[in-house]
Amino acid sequence: MKRVAIVGATGAVGRTMLSILQDREFPLTELRLMASARSAGSKVETKWGEVEVEDLATCDPSGIDIALFSAGGARSKAFAHKFVEAGAVVVDNSSAFRMEPNVPLVVAGVNDHAAGDHQGIIANPNCTTMTIMMAAGPLHRAVGLNQMIASSYQSVSGSGMQGMKELSHQIDAMRDNPDALATGTWEDPGSGLYERPIGFNVLPMAGSLVDTYTDEEWKLVNETRKILEAPEVAVEPLCVRVPVMVGHGIAASMWFDRDLSRDEALELLAGAPGIQVWNEKTPTPLDSAGIDDVLVGRVRETVGRPGGVSLWAVGDNLRKGAALNAVQIAELL
Ligand code: A2P
């Protein structure tokens, strides 16, 4: 039995963490919830009774066994070590520690073994990387991935509650004038979060530019290599933000150490945990929202450069892409 804390408990991922802990009947003896000073003092009704939200900045982390962090990278950097020093294992959903050599980066069901080798912090991968790893992992294990070209279709909840509010606001502001949308006479509804409007639009640059690629794209490159323990894998990424509330889709073409047929790929995927292969119906973000499994469809042999396999994977970015995987890591612990 464990004493568990959720840091960032009032956010989109933090709330999902709480609901998943409850649904999975996580064996905890005490639950603590932390957020910013803005939320401190508010009360949350949980299966284990009413819990008062604490201010992360002033809380005393003594006595916590597992802390699930999802309050942004800056908070992870500022507070995770304090929690570890107080005796907790931190499962961190931010990108703060993912590439540190002594921090395991774990996709539950793909590289569980890595979780055993932690020094207090275990990192939860980026939500886009997580989703495609659920399909790429089992294929890699069988035939050795050597190249992946991947484009993401990322929902706004990947940017937290603010992303969801912004999409609703922009759709409300723009939907009554379809002619303006069709003729380029629309007015920018104003955006605090994204560089361009996300309502009725597609932003082919998710994240912020690092060089000519974005940080989201670099995460897909570097985290794939770390999770698969394949530092040589060539990953060509494009990360796109789409006007979807929940559910990240990834279209990927993959080539391996030998040719892989569609039938063999389907067989490997059918035996893998945490995914469902849909052949009759095309899985979409709406299908993935609110469920645990990653949905895989459109599995086909590559035509441009034969020998590989192309597929589409879509998963709930708040669940498997973040909160569920963090809870699964806690279960591994
Ligand atoms: P709060 O709700 O008090 O602002 P999301 O990404 O969905 O917006 O969620 C972010 C989470 O991180 C929220 O729980 C938020 O708490 C928390 N958070 C944001 N800034 C801080 C901060 N400075 N200190 C502690 N928690 C923070």
mmCIF file with all atom_site columns, N, CA and C in Angstrom, residues 61-117:
data_model
loop_
_atom_site.group_PDB
_atom_site.id
_atom_site.type_symbol
_atom_site.label_atom_id
_atom_site.label_alt_id
_atom_site.label_comp_id
_atom_site.label_asym_id
_atom_site.label_entity_id
_atom_site.label_seq_id
_atom_site.pdbx_PDB_ins_code
_atom_site.Cartn_x
_atom_site.Cartn_y
_atom_site.Cartn_z
_atom_site.occupancy
_atom_site.B_iso_or_equiv
_atom_site.pdbx_formal_charge
_atom_site.auth_seq_id
_atom_site.auth_comp_id
_atom_site.auth_asym_id
_atom_site.auth_atom_id
_atom_site.pdbx_PDB_model_num
ATOM 1   N N  . PRO A 1 61  ? 6.738  17.400 1.583   1.00 0.00 ? 61  PRO A N  1
ATOM 2   C CA . PRO A 1 61  ? 6.554  16.120 0.889   1.00 0.00 ? 61  PRO A CA 1
ATOM 3   C C  . PRO A 1 61  ? 6.900  14.885 1.727   1.00 0.00 ? 61  PRO A C  1
ATOM 4   N N  . SER A 1 62  ? 7.204  15.059 2.993   1.00 0.00 ? 62  SER A N  1
ATOM 5   C CA . SER A 1 62  ? 7.556  13.893 3.818   1.00 0.00 ? 62  SER A CA 1
ATOM 6   C C  . SER A 1 62  ? 6.428  12.873 3.808   1.00 0.00 ? 62  SER A C  1
ATOM 7   N N  . GLY A 1 63  ? 6.816  11.594 3.771   1.00 0.00 ? 63  GLY A N  1
ATOM 8   C CA . GLY A 1 63  ? 5.831  10.517 3.899   1.00 0.00 ? 63  GLY A CA 1
ATOM 9   C C  . GLY A 1 63  ? 5.189  10.085 2.594   1.00 0.00 ? 63  GLY A C  1
ATOM 10  N N  . ILE A 1 64  ? 5.548  10.747 1.474   1.00 0.00 ? 64  ILE A N  1
ATOM 11  C CA . ILE A 1 64  ? 4.959  10.349 0.186   1.00 0.00 ? 64  ILE A CA 1
ATOM 12  C C  . ILE A 1 64  ? 5.835  9.251  -0.427  1.00 0.00 ? 64  ILE A C  1
ATOM 13  N N  . ASP A 1 65  ? 5.206  8.172  -0.887  1.00 0.00 ? 65  ASP A N  1
ATOM 14  C CA . ASP A 1 65  ? 5.959  7.092  -1.539  1.00 0.00 ? 65  ASP A CA 1
ATOM 15  C C  . ASP A 1 65  ? 6.107  7.344  -3.042  1.00 0.00 ? 65  ASP A C  1
ATOM 16  N N  . ILE A 1 66  ? 4.996  7.741  -3.675  1.00 0.00 ? 66  ILE A N  1
ATOM 17  C CA . ILE A 1 66  ? 5.023  7.956  -5.129  1.00 0.00 ? 66  ILE A CA 1
ATOM 18  C C  . ILE A 1 66  ? 4.372  9.297  -5.429  1.00 0.00 ? 66  ILE A C  1
ATOM 19  N N  . ALA A 1 67  ? 5.072  10.145 -6.189  1.00 0.00 ? 67  ALA A N  1
ATOM 20  C CA . ALA A 1 67  ? 4.503  11.434 -6.579  1.00 0.00 ? 67  ALA A CA 1
ATOM 21  C C  . ALA A 1 67  ? 4.381  11.466 -8.103  1.00 0.00 ? 67  ALA A C  1
ATOM 22  N N  . LEU A 1 68  ? 3.160  11.670 -8.569  1.00 0.00 ? 68  LEU A N  1
ATOM 23  C CA . LEU A 1 68  ? 2.917  11.778 -10.005 1.00 0.00 ? 68  LEU A CA 1
ATOM 24  C C  . LEU A 1 68  ? 2.918  13.264 -10.345 1.00 0.00 ? 68  LEU A C  1
ATOM 25  N N  . PHE A 1 69  ? 3.911  13.706 -11.084 1.00 0.00 ? 69  PHE A N  1
ATOM 26  C CA . PHE A 1 69  ? 4.073  15.129 -11.386 1.00 0.00 ? 69  PHE A CA 1
ATOM 27  C C  . PHE A 1 69  ? 3.510  15.450 -12.774 1.00 0.00 ? 69  PHE A C  1
ATOM 28  N N  . SER A 1 70  ? 2.605  16.427 -12.842 1.00 0.00 ? 70  SER A N  1
ATOM 29  C CA . SER A 1 70  ? 2.194  16.947 -14.142 1.00 0.00 ? 70  SER A CA 1
ATOM 30  C C  . SER A 1 70  ? 1.783  18.400 -13.992 1.00 0.00 ? 70  SER A C  1
ATOM 31  N N  . ALA A 1 71  ? 2.750  19.217 -13.618 1.00 0.00 ? 71  ALA A N  1
ATOM 32  C CA . ALA A 1 71  ? 2.476  20.640 -13.390 1.00 0.00 ? 71  ALA A CA 1
ATOM 33  C C  . ALA A 1 71  ? 3.404  21.496 -14.248 1.00 0.00 ? 71  ALA A C  1
ATOM 34  N N  . GLY A 1 72  ? 3.953  20.894 -15.316 1.00 0.00 ? 72  GLY A N  1
ATOM 35  C CA . GLY A 1 72  ? 4.863  21.635 -16.184 1.00 0.00 ? 72  GLY A CA 1
ATOM 36  C C  . GLY A 1 72  ? 6.315  21.429 -15.794 1.00 0.00 ? 72  GLY A C  1
ATOM 37  N N  . GLY A 1 73  ? 7.172  21.557 -16.797 1.00 0.00 ? 73  GLY A N  1
ATOM 38  C CA . GLY A 1 73  ? 8.591  21.273 -16.611 1.00 0.00 ? 73  GLY A CA 1
ATOM 39  C C  . GLY A 1 73  ? 9.263  22.142 -15.558 1.00 0.00 ? 73  GLY A C  1
ATOM 40  N N  . ALA A 1 74  ? 8.855  23.410 -15.483 1.00 0.00 ? 74  ALA A N  1
ATOM 41  C CA . ALA A 1 74  ? 9.513  24.321 -14.535 1.00 0.00 ? 74  ALA A CA 1
ATOM 42  C C  . ALA A 1 74  ? 9.282  23.839 -13.105 1.00 0.00 ? 74  ALA A C  1
ATOM 43  N N  . ARG A 1 75  ? 8.046  23.380 -12.817 1.00 0.00 ? 75  ARG A N  1
ATOM 44  C CA . ARG A 1 75  ? 7.739  22.865 -11.464 1.00 0.00 ? 75  ARG A CA 1
ATOM 45  C C  . ARG A 1 75  ? 8.481  21.567 -11.209 1.00 0.00 ? 75  ARG A C  1
ATOM 46  N N  . SER A 1 76  ? 8.586  20.736 -12.229 1.00 0.00 ? 76  SER A N  1
ATOM 47  C CA . SER A 1 76  ? 9.324  19.481 -12.039 1.00 0.00 ? 76  SER A CA 1
ATOM 48  C C  . SER A 1 76  ? 10.771 19.781 -11.686 1.00 0.00 ? 76  SER A C  1
ATOM 49  N N  . LYS A 1 77  ? 11.365 20.702 -12.437 1.00 0.00 ? 77  LYS A N  1
ATOM 50  C CA . LYS A 1 77  ? 12.773 21.035 -12.170 1.00 0.00 ? 77  LYS A CA 1
ATOM 51  C C  . LYS A 1 77  ? 12.927 21.622 -10.775 1.00 0.00 ? 77  LYS A C  1
ATOM 52  N N  . ALA A 1 78  ? 11.966 22.441 -10.374 1.00 0.00 ? 78  ALA A N  1
ATOM 53  C CA . ALA A 1 78  ? 12.091 23.125 -9.079  1.00 0.00 ? 78  ALA A CA 1
ATOM 54  C C  . ALA A 1 78  ? 11.793 22.203 -7.893  1.00 0.00 ? 78  ALA A C  1
ATOM 55  N N  . PHE A 1 79  ? 10.903 21.221 -8.059  1.00 0.00 ? 79  PHE A N  1
ATOM 56  C CA . PHE A 1 79  ? 10.416 20.481 -6.876  1.00 0.00 ? 79  PHE A CA 1
ATOM 57  C C  . PHE A 1 79  ? 10.672 18.975 -6.862  1.00 0.00 ? 79  PHE A C  1
ATOM 58  N N  . ALA A 1 80  ? 10.955 18.366 -8.016  1.00 0.00 ? 80  ALA A N  1
ATOM 59  C CA . ALA A 1 80  ? 11.041 16.891 -8.030  1.00 0.00 ? 80  ALA A CA 1
ATOM 60  C C  . ALA A 1 80  ? 12.139 16.396 -7.084  1.00 0.00 ? 80  ALA A C  1
ATOM 61  N N  . HIS A 1 81  ? 13.293 17.056 -7.087  1.00 0.00 ? 81  HIS A N  1
ATOM 62  C CA . HIS A 1 81  ? 14.397 16.570 -6.251  1.00 0.00 ? 81  HIS A CA 1
ATOM 63  C C  . HIS A 1 81  ? 14.056 16.691 -4.763  1.00 0.00 ? 81  HIS A C  1
ATOM 64  N N  . LYS A 1 82  ? 13.304 17.739 -4.414  1.00 0.00 ? 82  LYS A N  1
ATOM 65  C CA . LYS A 1 82  ? 12.877 17.898 -3.010  1.00 0.00 ? 82  LYS A CA 1
ATOM 66  C C  . LYS A 1 82  ? 12.018 16.693 -2.592  1.00 0.00 ? 82  LYS A C  1
ATOM 67  N N  . PHE A 1 83  ? 11.126 16.262 -3.491  1.00 0.00 ? 83  PHE A N  1
ATOM 68  C CA . PHE A 1 83  ? 10.276 15.108 -3.193  1.00 0.00 ? 83  PHE A CA 1
ATOM 69  C C  . PHE A 1 83  ? 11.119 13.835 -3.074  1.00 0.00 ? 83  PHE A C  1
ATOM 70  N N  . VAL A 1 84  ? 12.103 13.697 -3.970  1.00 0.00 ? 84  VAL A N  1
ATOM 71  C CA . VAL A 1 84  ? 12.959 12.494 -3.936  1.00 0.00 ? 84  VAL A CA 1
ATOM 72  C C  . VAL A 1 84  ? 13.761 12.477 -2.635  1.00 0.00 ? 84  VAL A C  1
ATOM 73  N N  . GLU A 1 85  ? 14.298 13.638 -2.273  1.00 0.00 ? 85  GLU A N  1
ATOM 74  C CA . GLU A 1 85  ? 15.070 13.696 -1.023  1.00 0.00 ? 85  GLU A CA 1
ATOM 75  C C  . GLU A 1 85  ? 14.210 13.344 0.190   1.00 0.00 ? 85  GLU A C  1
ATOM 76  N N  . ALA A 1 86  ? 12.910 13.643 0.085   1.00 0.00 ? 86  ALA A N  1
ATOM 77  C CA . ALA A 1 86  ? 11.995 13.314 1.201   1.00 0.00 ? 86  ALA A CA 1
ATOM 78  C C  . ALA A 1 86  ? 11.557 11.855 1.160   1.00 0.00 ? 86  ALA A C  1
ATOM 79  N N  . GLY A 1 87  ? 12.027 11.098 0.148   1.00 0.00 ? 87  GLY A N  1
ATOM 80  C CA . GLY A 1 87  ? 11.746 9.658  0.131   1.00 0.00 ? 87  GLY A CA 1
ATOM 81  C C  . GLY A 1 87  ? 10.788 9.185  -0.945  1.00 0.00 ? 87  GLY A C  1
ATOM 82  N N  . ALA A 1 88  ? 10.303 10.099 -1.785  1.00 0.00 ? 88  ALA A N  1
ATOM 83  C CA . ALA A 1 88  ? 9.328  9.688  -2.817  1.00 0.00 ? 88  ALA A CA 1
ATOM 84  C C  . ALA A 1 88  ? 10.033 9.243  -4.097  1.00 0.00 ? 88  ALA A C  1
ATOM 85  N N  . VAL A 1 89  ? 9.364  8.375  -4.844  1.00 0.00 ? 89  VAL A N  1
ATOM 86  C CA . VAL A 1 89  ? 9.751  8.151  -6.239  1.00 0.00 ? 89  VAL A CA 1
ATOM 87  C C  . VAL A 1 89  ? 8.859  9.069  -7.064  1.00 0.00 ? 89  VAL A C  1
ATOM 88  N N  . VAL A 1 90  ? 9.469  9.862  -7.924  1.00 0.00 ? 90  VAL A N  1
ATOM 89  C CA . VAL A 1 90  ? 8.714  10.797 -8.753  1.00 0.00 ? 90  VAL A CA 1
ATOM 90  C C  . VAL A 1 90  ? 8.524  10.201 -10.151 1.00 0.00 ? 90  VAL A C  1
ATOM 91  N N  . VAL A 1 91  ? 7.271  10.140 -10.584 1.00 0.00 ? 91  VAL A N  1
ATOM 92  C CA . VAL A 1 91  ? 6.978  9.793  -11.980 1.00 0.00 ? 91  VAL A CA 1
ATOM 93  C C  . VAL A 1 91  ? 6.616  11.110 -12.641 1.00 0.00 ? 91  VAL A C  1
ATOM 94  N N  . ASP A 1 92  ? 7.479  11.561 -13.528 1.00 0.00 ? 92  ASP A N  1
ATOM 95  C CA . ASP A 1 92  ? 7.358  12.925 -14.034 1.00 0.00 ? 92  ASP A CA 1
ATOM 96  C C  . ASP A 1 92  ? 6.844  12.943 -15.466 1.00 0.00 ? 92  ASP A C  1
ATOM 97  N N  . ASN A 1 93  ? 5.734  13.663 -15.650 1.00 0.00 ? 93  ASN A N  1
ATOM 98  C CA . ASN A 1 93  ? 5.124  13.727 -16.975 1.00 0.00 ? 93  ASN A CA 1
ATOM 99  C C  . ASN A 1 93  ? 5.714  14.830 -17.848 1.00 0.00 ? 93  ASN A C  1
ATOM 100 N N  . SER A 1 94  ? 6.590  15.647 -17.319 1.00 0.00 ? 94  SER A N  1
ATOM 101 C CA . SER A 1 94  ? 7.142  16.744 -18.131 1.00 0.00 ? 94  SER A CA 1
ATOM 102 C C  . SER A 1 94  ? 8.377  16.259 -18.882 1.00 0.00 ? 94  SER A C  1
ATOM 103 N N  . SER A 1 95  ? 8.909  17.153 -19.700 1.00 0.00 ? 95  SER A N  1
ATOM 104 C CA . SER A 1 95  ? 10.112 16.770 -20.454 1.00 0.00 ? 95  SER A CA 1
ATOM 105 C C  . SER A 1 95  ? 11.399 17.101 -19.691 1.00 0.00 ? 95  SER A C  1
ATOM 106 N N  . ALA A 1 96  ? 11.248 17.564 -18.430 1.00 0.00 ? 96  ALA A N  1
ATOM 107 C CA . ALA A 1 96  ? 12.412 18.076 -17.695 1.00 0.00 ? 96  ALA A CA 1
ATOM 108 C C  . ALA A 1 96  ? 13.574 17.087 -17.582 1.00 0.00 ? 96  ALA A C  1
ATOM 109 N N  . PHE A 1 97  ? 13.262 15.817 -17.351 1.00 0.00 ? 97  PHE A N  1
ATOM 110 C CA . PHE A 1 97  ? 14.353 14.863 -17.069 1.00 0.00 ? 97  PHE A CA 1
ATOM 111 C C  . PHE A 1 97  ? 14.453 13.730 -18.089 1.00 0.00 ? 97  PHE A C  1
ATOM 112 N N  . ARG A 1 98  ? 13.600 13.767 -19.102 1.00 0.00 ? 98  ARG A N  1
ATOM 113 C CA . ARG A 1 98  ? 13.472 12.577 -19.963 1.00 0.00 ? 98  ARG A CA 1
ATOM 114 C C  . ARG A 1 98  ? 14.771 12.104 -20.585 1.00 0.00 ? 98  ARG A C  1
ATOM 115 N N  . MET A 1 99  ? 15.620 13.046 -20.956 1.00 0.00 ? 99  MET A N  1
ATOM 116 C CA . MET A 1 99  ? 16.829 12.632 -21.668 1.00 0.00 ? 99  MET A CA 1
ATOM 117 C C  . MET A 1 99  ? 18.028 12.489 -20.742 1.00 0.00 ? 99  MET A C  1
ATOM 118 N N  . GLU A 1 100 ? 17.838 12.643 -19.443 1.00 0.00 ? 100 GLU A N  1
ATOM 119 C CA . GLU A 1 100 ? 18.964 12.440 -18.524 1.00 0.00 ? 100 GLU A CA 1
ATOM 120 C C  . GLU A 1 100 ? 19.304 10.958 -18.466 1.00 0.00 ? 100 GLU A C  1
ATOM 121 N N  . PRO A 1 101 ? 20.599 10.618 -18.551 1.00 0.00 ? 101 PRO A N  1
ATOM 122 C CA . PRO A 1 101 ? 20.991 9.215  -18.656 1.00 0.00 ? 101 PRO A CA 1
ATOM 123 C C  . PRO A 1 101 ? 20.546 8.363  -17.468 1.00 0.00 ? 101 PRO A C  1
ATOM 124 N N  . ASN A 1 102 ? 20.476 8.944  -16.272 1.00 0.00 ? 102 ASN A N  1
ATOM 125 C CA . ASN A 1 102 ? 20.101 8.120  -15.102 1.00 0.00 ? 102 ASN A CA 1
ATOM 126 C C  . ASN A 1 102 ? 18.602 8.154  -14.812 1.00 0.00 ? 102 ASN A C  1
ATOM 127 N N  . VAL A 1 103 ? 17.825 8.666  -15.775 1.00 0.00 ? 103 VAL A N  1
ATOM 128 C CA . VAL A 1 103 ? 16.366 8.692  -15.605 1.00 0.00 ? 103 VAL A CA 1
ATOM 129 C C  . VAL A 1 103 ? 15.732 7.765  -16.648 1.00 0.00 ? 103 VAL A C  1
ATOM 130 N N  . PRO A 1 104 ? 15.103 6.662  -16.207 1.00 0.00 ? 104 PRO A N  1
ATOM 131 C CA . PRO A 1 104 ? 14.435 5.790  -17.175 1.00 0.00 ? 104 PRO A CA 1
ATOM 132 C C  . PRO A 1 104 ? 13.252 6.497  -17.830 1.00 0.00 ? 104 PRO A C  1
ATOM 133 N N  . LEU A 1 105 ? 13.036 6.189  -19.094 1.00 0.00 ? 105 LEU A N  1
ATOM 134 C CA . LEU A 1 105 ? 11.922 6.752  -19.866 1.00 0.00 ? 105 LEU A CA 1
ATOM 135 C C  . LEU A 1 105 ? 11.058 5.562  -20.265 1.00 0.00 ? 105 LEU A C  1
ATOM 136 N N  . VAL A 1 106 ? 9.901  5.454  -19.634 1.00 0.00 ? 106 VAL A N  1
ATOM 137 C CA . VAL A 1 106 ? 9.191  4.169  -19.685 1.00 0.00 ? 106 VAL A CA 1
ATOM 138 C C  . VAL A 1 106 ? 7.816  4.282  -20.345 1.00 0.00 ? 106 VAL A C  1
ATOM 139 N N  . VAL A 1 107 ? 7.604  3.443  -21.347 1.00 0.00 ? 107 VAL A N  1
ATOM 140 C CA . VAL A 1 107 ? 6.260  3.232  -21.902 1.00 0.00 ? 107 VAL A CA 1
ATOM 141 C C  . VAL A 1 107 ? 5.796  1.884  -21.368 1.00 0.00 ? 107 VAL A C  1
ATOM 142 N N  . ALA A 1 108 ? 4.850  1.910  -20.443 1.00 0.00 ? 108 ALA A N  1
ATOM 143 C CA . ALA A 1 108 ? 4.399  0.646  -19.846 1.00 0.00 ? 108 ALA A CA 1
ATOM 144 C C  . ALA A 1 108 ? 3.849  -0.259 -20.943 1.00 0.00 ? 108 ALA A C  1
ATOM 145 N N  . GLY A 1 109 ? 4.344  -1.499 -20.946 1.00 0.00 ? 109 GLY A N  1
ATOM 146 C CA . GLY A 1 109 ? 3.955  -2.447 -21.988 1.00 0.00 ? 109 GLY A CA 1
ATOM 147 C C  . GLY A 1 109 ? 4.991  -2.547 -23.084 1.00 0.00 ? 109 GLY A C  1
ATOM 148 N N  . VAL A 1 110 ? 5.910  -1.563 -23.146 1.00 0.00 ? 110 VAL A N  1
ATOM 149 C CA . VAL A 1 110 ? 6.943  -1.581 -24.196 1.00 0.00 ? 110 VAL A CA 1
ATOM 150 C C  . VAL A 1 110 ? 8.326  -1.801 -23.596 1.00 0.00 ? 110 VAL A C  1
ATOM 151 N N  . ASN A 1 111 ? 8.691  -1.015 -22.600 1.00 0.00 ? 111 ASN A N  1
ATOM 152 C CA . ASN A 1 111 ? 10.022 -1.175 -21.987 1.00 0.00 ? 111 ASN A CA 1
ATOM 153 C C  . ASN A 1 111 ? 9.950  -1.122 -20.458 1.00 0.00 ? 111 ASN A C  1
ATOM 154 N N  . ASP A 1 112 ? 9.066  -1.933 -19.916 1.00 0.00 ? 112 ASP A N  1
ATOM 155 C CA . ASP A 1 112 ? 8.850  -1.953 -18.454 1.00 0.00 ? 112 ASP A CA 1
ATOM 156 C C  . ASP A 1 112 ? 10.143 -2.198 -17.677 1.00 0.00 ? 112 ASP A C  1
ATOM 157 N N  . HIS A 1 113 ? 11.031 -3.004 -18.258 1.00 0.00 ? 113 HIS A N  1
ATOM 158 C CA . HIS A 1 113 ? 12.259 -3.368 -17.545 1.00 0.00 ? 113 HIS A CA 1
ATOM 159 C C  . HIS A 1 113 ? 13.061 -2.131 -17.120 1.00 0.00 ? 113 HIS A C  1
ATOM 160 N N  . ALA A 1 114 ? 12.961 -1.042 -17.914 1.00 0.00 ? 114 ALA A N  1
ATOM 161 C CA . ALA A 1 114 ? 13.758 0.152  -17.621 1.00 0.00 ? 114 ALA A CA 1
ATOM 162 C C  . ALA A 1 114 ? 13.360 0.784  -16.284 1.00 0.00 ? 114 ALA A C  1
ATOM 163 N N  . ALA A 1 115 ? 12.108 0.576  -15.863 1.00 0.00 ? 115 ALA A N  1
ATOM 164 C CA . ALA A 1 115 ? 11.621 1.246  -14.644 1.00 0.00 ? 115 ALA A CA 1
ATOM 165 C C  . ALA A 1 115 ? 12.387 0.799  -13.397 1.00 0.00 ? 115 ALA A C  1
ATOM 166 N N  . GLY A 1 116 ? 12.928 -0.418 -13.442 1.00 0.00 ? 116 GLY A N  1
ATOM 167 C CA . GLY A 1 116 ? 13.607 -0.958 -12.264 1.00 0.00 ? 116 GLY A CA 1
ATOM 168 C C  . GLY A 1 116 ? 14.906 -0.230 -11.946 1.00 0.00 ? 116 GLY A C  1
ATOM 169 N N  . ASP A 1 117 ? 15.416 0.512  -12.917 1.00 0.00 ? 117 ASP A N  1
ATOM 170 C CA . ASP A 1 117 ? 16.752 1.060  -12.791 1.00 0.00 ? 117 ASP A CA 1
ATOM 171 C C  . ASP A 1 117 ? 16.738 2.566  -12.493 1.00 0.00 ? 117 ASP A C  1
#
